[in-house]
Amino acid sequence: RLSLIHTNRSPESRAPPMASPALSGTHHRLLLPCFLRRLPRPRSRSCSRLRLDACHADTLLSSSGAQGPPGPAACSSASSAGGFSDWLLTNGLPPGKVAILERPVPCSRGGKDRPLHFVAAGQDLEAGDVAFEVPMSLVVTLERVLGDESVAELLTTNKLSELACLALYLMYEKKQGRDSLWYPYIKELDRQRGRGQLAVESPLLWTESELDYLNGSPMRDEVVVRDEGIRREYNELDTLWFMAGSLFKQYPFDVPTEAFPFEIFKQAFVAVQSCVVHLQKVSLARRFALVPLGPPLLTYKSNCKAMLTAVDGSVRLLVDRPYKAGEPIIVWCGPQPNSRLLLNYGFVDEDNPYDRIAIEASLNTEDPQYQEKRMVAQRNGKLAIQKFQVCVGKEKETISEMLPYLRLGYISDPDEMQCILSSEGDTCPVSRLTILDVATYCI
């Protein structure tokens, strides 16, 4: 496997078939009329090496080094993480209450991967405690990369995302090797390879045979779309080079598309995507940030309230629950469905309250009564092409909203259509008994 951020040119390898990464949940489209079919029950499968439920945050803790009084340093780390910890402390990281520990890689390829690092409580913590603070001098943002004026000009082009800019910056910094201030941090990102708590990469980096796991899922199409978006951004990298000449003149290297093949940029992009933090209540130039001690060293969870926040010249983490020494620190990953979590971070959350599936239904434009049906749909706040979000725990409510619209699409009797046009209220009322029957049938 290639490292996520490379410095040496290598032949462009075969890529599977975002400008800025616009994301969406799992998505289906339903063209009316159609027939409801009972969904097949999933078949049991044998364990695979890319099994996403292979491990959980609370089972990944290395028992060694978990107990004992905390040291004075912010990062009381395992020996293999010592270089990264020393770099943080040398460059101004104040004393904190966390440690960098190691955990095995249960989903490794051939068993050759080194253990991954993770941020754990260095001592017992209570809800509301400040686990750590990272000074802005150790945070990579567009303000550091480009400066405010360049950022404003760049973002108006709508061709490059913040992630592409940050990825390109780290790629050039890595070319400088140990002369770069960020060398220890980039080395840590290379070690993690964009893998989260389940030690699985984003599907954007899977091989063709591994992508076969997604056959039959809309996720495979999302991987293709995102891959094409990353390629479009790659083609615009030279524009960034010339627009921000004052920055890149310090690098004695070729323009981006000559210095880095697409596959190298893609790996760097995915690495940045997996660890970028979206800070709130900050300037545009600081909105997206790479924070040492942040993800992927932190463990993401959908039902957590702890967030990295910018406060008085630093990025701070207040924990939202008590921790015992050695337990992995958990932060909120935002209101993202599992499809986004898999694409961005390589894991799914079985307890994700934001998980959803999008079902798109449309009125048939070849229907002789299409115009009348479209009028009725608009009168009830619906469109000719309507998307319904089926959220976890709210399936019944969504079905209650969908069925009148679906019934409208199936109406063929002109007299019944005229009756609906002259009535008020729901698009096409359906009895509660029908709703319960259909919901039971679909489940």
Tab-separated table of N, CA, C and O in Angstrom, residues 289-354:
chain	number	residue	atom	x	y	z
A	289	ALA	N	-9.359	23.174	9.610
A	289	ALA	CA	-8.079	23.141	10.322
A	289	ALA	C	-7.602	21.709	10.511
A	289	ALA	O	-8.402	20.785	10.710
A	290	LEU	N	-6.291	21.541	10.433
A	290	LEU	CA	-5.648	20.280	10.783
A	290	LEU	C	-5.013	20.464	12.152
A	290	LEU	O	-4.125	21.300	12.326
A	291	VAL	N	-5.504	19.690	13.129
A	291	VAL	CA	-5.125	19.883	14.527
A	291	VAL	C	-4.371	18.664	15.034
A	291	VAL	O	-4.952	17.576	15.145
A	292	PRO	N	-3.073	18.778	15.313
A	292	PRO	CA	-2.393	17.661	15.982
A	292	PRO	C	-3.129	17.306	17.281
A	292	PRO	O	-3.607	18.197	17.982
A	293	LEU	N	-3.234	16.040	17.565
A	293	LEU	CA	-4.047	15.464	18.650
A	293	LEU	C	-5.530	15.397	18.276
A	293	LEU	O	-6.324	14.836	19.022
A	294	GLY	N	-5.914	15.957	17.119
A	294	GLY	CA	-7.289	15.836	16.639
A	294	GLY	C	-7.466	14.531	15.887
A	294	GLY	O	-6.646	13.607	15.988
A	295	PRO	N	-8.540	14.415	15.101
A	295	PRO	CA	-8.714	13.207	14.298
A	295	PRO	C	-7.561	13.063	13.308
A	295	PRO	O	-7.003	14.077	12.874
A	296	PRO	N	-7.150	11.826	12.973
A	296	PRO	CA	-7.778	10.553	13.318
A	296	PRO	C	-7.323	9.967	14.649
A	296	PRO	O	-7.656	8.830	14.960
A	297	LEU	N	-6.526	10.720	15.435
A	297	LEU	CA	-6.105	10.196	16.740
A	297	LEU	C	-7.257	10.166	17.730
A	297	LEU	O	-7.271	9.340	18.650
A	298	LEU	N	-8.219	11.064	17.575
A	298	LEU	CA	-9.417	11.038	18.415
A	298	LEU	C	-10.418	10.052	17.840
A	298	LEU	O	-10.431	9.777	16.636
A	299	THR	N	-11.289	9.533	18.677
A	299	THR	CA	-12.301	8.566	18.261
A	299	THR	C	-13.610	9.286	18.001
A	299	THR	O	-14.110	10.008	18.857
A	300	TYR	N	-14.159	9.098	16.807
A	300	TYR	CA	-15.424	9.735	16.442
A	300	TYR	C	-16.609	8.914	16.948
A	300	TYR	O	-16.597	7.694	16.952
A	301	LYS	N	-17.661	9.648	17.353
A	301	LYS	CA	-18.911	9.010	17.768
A	301	LYS	C	-20.067	9.947	17.431
A	301	LYS	O	-19.952	11.170	17.582
A	302	SER	N	-21.186	9.381	16.984
A	302	SER	CA	-22.320	10.195	16.545
A	302	SER	C	-23.156	10.729	17.692
A	302	SER	O	-23.851	11.732	17.530
A	303	ASN	N	-23.138	10.056	18.827
A	303	ASN	CA	-23.980	10.475	19.953
A	303	ASN	C	-23.169	11.166	21.039
A	303	ASN	O	-23.492	11.090	22.226
A	304	CYS	N	-22.083	11.819	20.649
A	304	CYS	CA	-21.214	12.535	21.584
A	304	CYS	C	-21.412	14.036	21.397
A	304	CYS	O	-21.819	14.491	20.327
A	305	LYS	N	-21.159	14.829	22.434
A	305	LYS	CA	-21.322	16.279	22.354
A	305	LYS	C	-19.998	17.034	22.397
A	305	LYS	O	-19.980	18.251	22.180
A	306	ALA	N	-18.901	16.355	22.679
A	306	ALA	CA	-17.608	17.015	22.767
A	306	ALA	C	-17.129	17.422	21.372
A	306	ALA	O	-17.205	16.639	20.420
A	307	MET	N	-16.629	18.662	21.241
A	307	MET	CA	-16.145	19.179	19.972
A	307	MET	C	-14.861	19.964	20.190
A	307	MET	O	-14.649	20.545	21.253
A	308	LEU	N	-14.018	19.976	19.169
A	308	LEU	CA	-12.855	20.849	19.181
A	308	LEU	C	-13.322	22.269	18.856
A	308	LEU	O	-14.002	22.493	17.855
A	309	THR	N	-12.961	23.223	19.715
A	309	THR	CA	-13.408	24.597	19.534
A	309	THR	C	-12.228	25.554	19.604
A	309	THR	O	-11.249	25.311	20.313
A	310	ALA	N	-12.324	26.645	18.843
A	310	ALA	CA	-11.279	27.676	18.856
A	310	ALA	C	-11.570	28.664	19.976
A	310	ALA	O	-12.636	29.284	20.012
A	311	VAL	N	-10.615	28.806	20.909
A	311	VAL	CA	-10.779	29.695	22.060
A	311	VAL	C	-9.466	30.409	22.338
A	311	VAL	O	-8.449	29.763	22.635
A	312	ASP	N	-9.454	31.740	22.233
A	312	ASP	CA	-8.306	32.564	22.653
A	312	ASP	C	-6.976	32.069	22.098
A	312	ASP	O	-6.030	31.779	22.834
A	313	GLY	N	-6.894	31.934	20.788
A	313	GLY	CA	-5.619	31.593	20.175
A	313	GLY	C	-5.216	30.143	20.282
A	313	GLY	O	-4.042	29.814	20.081
A	314	SER	N	-6.165	29.264	20.578
A	314	SER	CA	-5.858	27.837	20.643
A	314	SER	C	-7.104	27.043	20.258
A	314	SER	O	-8.206	27.583	20.163
A	315	VAL	N	-6.910	25.760	20.044
A	315	VAL	CA	-8.021	24.836	19.803
A	315	VAL	C	-8.117	23.931	21.016
A	315	VAL	O	-7.157	23.240	21.365
A	316	ARG	N	-9.281	23.936	21.650
A	316	ARG	CA	-9.465	23.279	22.945
A	316	ARG	C	-10.487	22.160	22.842
A	316	ARG	O	-11.437	22.228	22.062
A	317	LEU	N	-10.291	21.116	23.654
A	317	LEU	CA	-11.267	20.029	23.747
A	317	LEU	C	-11.736	19.878	25.183
A	317	LEU	O	-10.942	19.584	26.080
A	318	LEU	N	-13.034	20.100	25.396
A	318	LEU	CA	-13.687	19.822	26.667
A	318	LEU	C	-14.433	18.504	26.531
A	318	LEU	O	-15.244	18.345	25.605
A	319	VAL	N	-14.174	17.568	27.425
A	319	VAL	CA	-14.838	16.264	27.343
A	319	VAL	C	-16.264	16.380	27.876
A	319	VAL	O	-16.566	17.226	28.726
A	320	ASP	N	-17.135	15.533	27.359
A	320	ASP	CA	-18.543	15.594	27.728
A	320	ASP	C	-18.958	14.448	28.640
A	320	ASP	O	-20.142	14.293	28.936
A	321	ARG	N	-17.991	13.655	29.089
A	321	ARG	CA	-18.304	12.489	29.923
A	321	ARG	C	-17.081	12.145	30.763
A	321	ARG	O	-15.959	12.563	30.419
A	322	PRO	N	-17.250	11.379	31.814
A	322	PRO	CA	-16.079	10.973	32.608
A	322	PRO	C	-15.268	9.894	31.899
A	322	PRO	O	-15.820	9.091	31.134
A	323	TYR	N	-13.967	9.886	32.131
A	323	TYR	CA	-13.059	8.894	31.562
A	323	TYR	C	-12.164	8.339	32.646
A	323	TYR	O	-11.763	9.060	33.564
A	324	LYS	N	-11.855	7.069	32.521
A	324	LYS	CA	-10.790	6.473	33.309
A	324	LYS	C	-9.484	6.595	32.528
A	324	LYS	O	-9.497	6.656	31.301
A	325	ALA	N	-8.380	6.647	33.226
A	325	ALA	CA	-7.079	6.753	32.561
A	325	ALA	C	-6.909	5.623	31.564
A	325	ALA	O	-7.146	4.451	31.888
A	326	GLY	N	-6.528	5.962	30.337
A	326	GLY	CA	-6.307	4.960	29.298
A	326	GLY	C	-7.467	4.784	28.340
A	326	GLY	O	-7.300	4.153	27.298
A	327	GLU	N	-8.640	5.320	28.675
A	327	GLU	CA	-9.786	5.182	27.774
A	327	GLU	C	-9.657	6.174	26.611
A	327	GLU	O	-9.251	7.317	26.798
A	328	PRO	N	-10.010	5.740	25.381
A	328	PRO	CA	-9.908	6.641	24.221
A	328	PRO	C	-10.853	7.827	24.355
A	328	PRO	O	-11.984	7.687	24.812
A	329	ILE	N	-10.369	9.000	23.964
A	329	ILE	CA	-11.174	10.214	24.016
A	329	ILE	C	-12.096	10.262	22.800
A	329	ILE	O	-11.670	10.070	21.661
A	330	ILE	N	-13.372	10.552	23.047
A	330	ILE	CA	-14.396	10.521	22.001
A	330	ILE	C	-14.849	11.940	21.692
A	330	ILE	O	-15.041	12.757	22.596
A	331	VAL	N	-15.028	12.236	20.406
A	331	VAL	CA	-15.553	13.529	19.975
A	331	VAL	C	-16.684	13.300	18.980
A	331	VAL	O	-16.794	12.234	18.364
A	332	TRP	N	-17.508	14.341	18.824
A	332	TRP	CA	-18.652	14.278	17.909
A	332	TRP	C	-18.178	14.426	16.469
A	332	TRP	O	-17.349	15.276	16.145
A	333	CYS	N	-18.724	13.614	15.581
A	333	CYS	CA	-18.346	13.666	14.172
A	333	CYS	C	-19.342	14.464	13.344
A	333	CYS	O	-19.255	14.487	12.112
A	334	GLY	N	-20.290	15.132	13.999
A	334	GLY	CA	-21.268	15.917	13.265
A	334	GLY	C	-22.478	15.073	12.872
A	334	GLY	O	-22.464	13.843	12.966
A	335	PRO	N	-23.546	15.732	12.402
A	335	PRO	CA	-24.783	15.011	12.044
A	335	PRO	C	-24.667	14.351	10.676
A	335	PRO	O	-25.315	14.745	9.708
A	336	GLN	N	-23.838	13.320	10.588
A	336	GLN	CA	-23.582	12.668	9.308
A	336	GLN	C	-24.168	11.263	9.290
A	336	GLN	O	-24.020	10.512	10.256
A	337	PRO	N	-24.799	10.866	8.182
A	337	PRO	CA	-25.263	9.479	8.059
A	337	PRO	C	-24.079	8.542	7.885
A	337	PRO	O	-22.945	8.976	7.612
A	338	ASN	N	-24.321	7.269	8.036
A	338	ASN	CA	-23.233	6.298	7.944
A	338	ASN	C	-22.573	6.286	6.566
A	338	ASN	O	-21.395	5.943	6.444
A	339	SER	N	-23.312	6.653	5.517
A	339	SER	CA	-22.710	6.683	4.189
A	339	SER	C	-21.594	7.715	4.137
A	339	SER	O	-20.546	7.484	3.530
A	340	ARG	N	-21.780	8.860	4.792
A	340	ARG	CA	-20.725	9.871	4.835
A	340	ARG	C	-19.566	9.411	5.712
A	340	ARG	O	-18.400	9.645	5.386
A	341	LEU	N	-19.894	8.817	6.848
A	341	LEU	CA	-18.834	8.361	7.751
A	341	LEU	C	-17.937	7.345	7.053
A	341	LEU	O	-16.716	7.370	7.210
A	342	LEU	N	-18.537	6.448	6.286
A	342	LEU	CA	-17.747	5.447	5.576
A	342	LEU	C	-16.889	6.098	4.502
A	342	LEU	O	-15.699	5.796	4.370
A	343	LEU	N	-17.458	7.009	3.737
A	343	LEU	CA	-16.731	7.634	2.640
A	343	LEU	C	-15.619	8.554	3.147
A	343	LEU	O	-14.527	8.608	2.583
A	344	ASN	N	-15.882	9.270	4.236
A	344	ASN	CA	-14.907	10.250	4.742
A	344	ASN	C	-13.879	9.648	5.680
A	344	ASN	O	-12.716	10.069	5.677
A	345	TYR	N	-14.308	8.686	6.521
A	345	TYR	CA	-13.438	8.222	7.603
A	345	TYR	C	-13.237	6.710	7.645
A	345	TYR	O	-12.453	6.226	8.457
A	346	GLY	N	-13.950	5.959	6.822
A	346	GLY	CA	-13.739	4.518	6.789
A	346	GLY	C	-14.365	3.743	7.915
A	346	GLY	O	-13.893	2.664	8.268
A	347	PHE	N	-15.435	4.260	8.530
A	347	PHE	CA	-16.124	3.489	9.568
A	347	PHE	C	-17.610	3.807	9.538
A	347	PHE	O	-18.046	4.782	8.919
A	348	VAL	N	-18.390	2.955	10.179
A	348	VAL	CA	-19.818	3.201	10.373
A	348	VAL	C	-20.122	3.098	11.860
A	348	VAL	O	-19.422	2.419	12.601
A	349	ASP	N	-21.145	3.801	12.277
A	349	ASP	CA	-21.539	3.845	13.686
A	349	ASP	C	-22.899	3.172	13.831
A	349	ASP	O	-23.910	3.667	13.332
A	350	GLU	N	-22.919	2.037	14.504
A	350	GLU	CA	-24.162	1.288	14.651
A	350	GLU	C	-25.197	2.042	15.476
A	350	GLU	O	-26.397	1.785	15.370
A	351	ASP	N	-24.763	2.983	16.306
A	351	ASP	CA	-25.679	3.757	17.150
A	351	ASP	C	-25.878	5.171	16.619
A	351	ASP	O	-26.166	6.092	17.376
A	352	ASN	N	-25.733	5.354	15.319
A	352	ASN	CA	-25.794	6.675	14.710
A	352	ASN	C	-27.236	7.181	14.619
A	352	ASN	O	-28.026	6.672	13.823
A	353	PRO	N	-27.610	8.198	15.421
A	353	PRO	CA	-28.990	8.703	15.359
A	353	PRO	C	-29.247	9.525	14.097
A	353	PRO	O	-30.396	9.860	13.805
A	354	TYR	N	-28.193	9.872	13.343
A	354	TYR	CA	-28.346	10.677	12.128
A	354	TYR	C	-28.327	9.824	10.862
A	354	TYR	O	-28.361	10.368	9.760
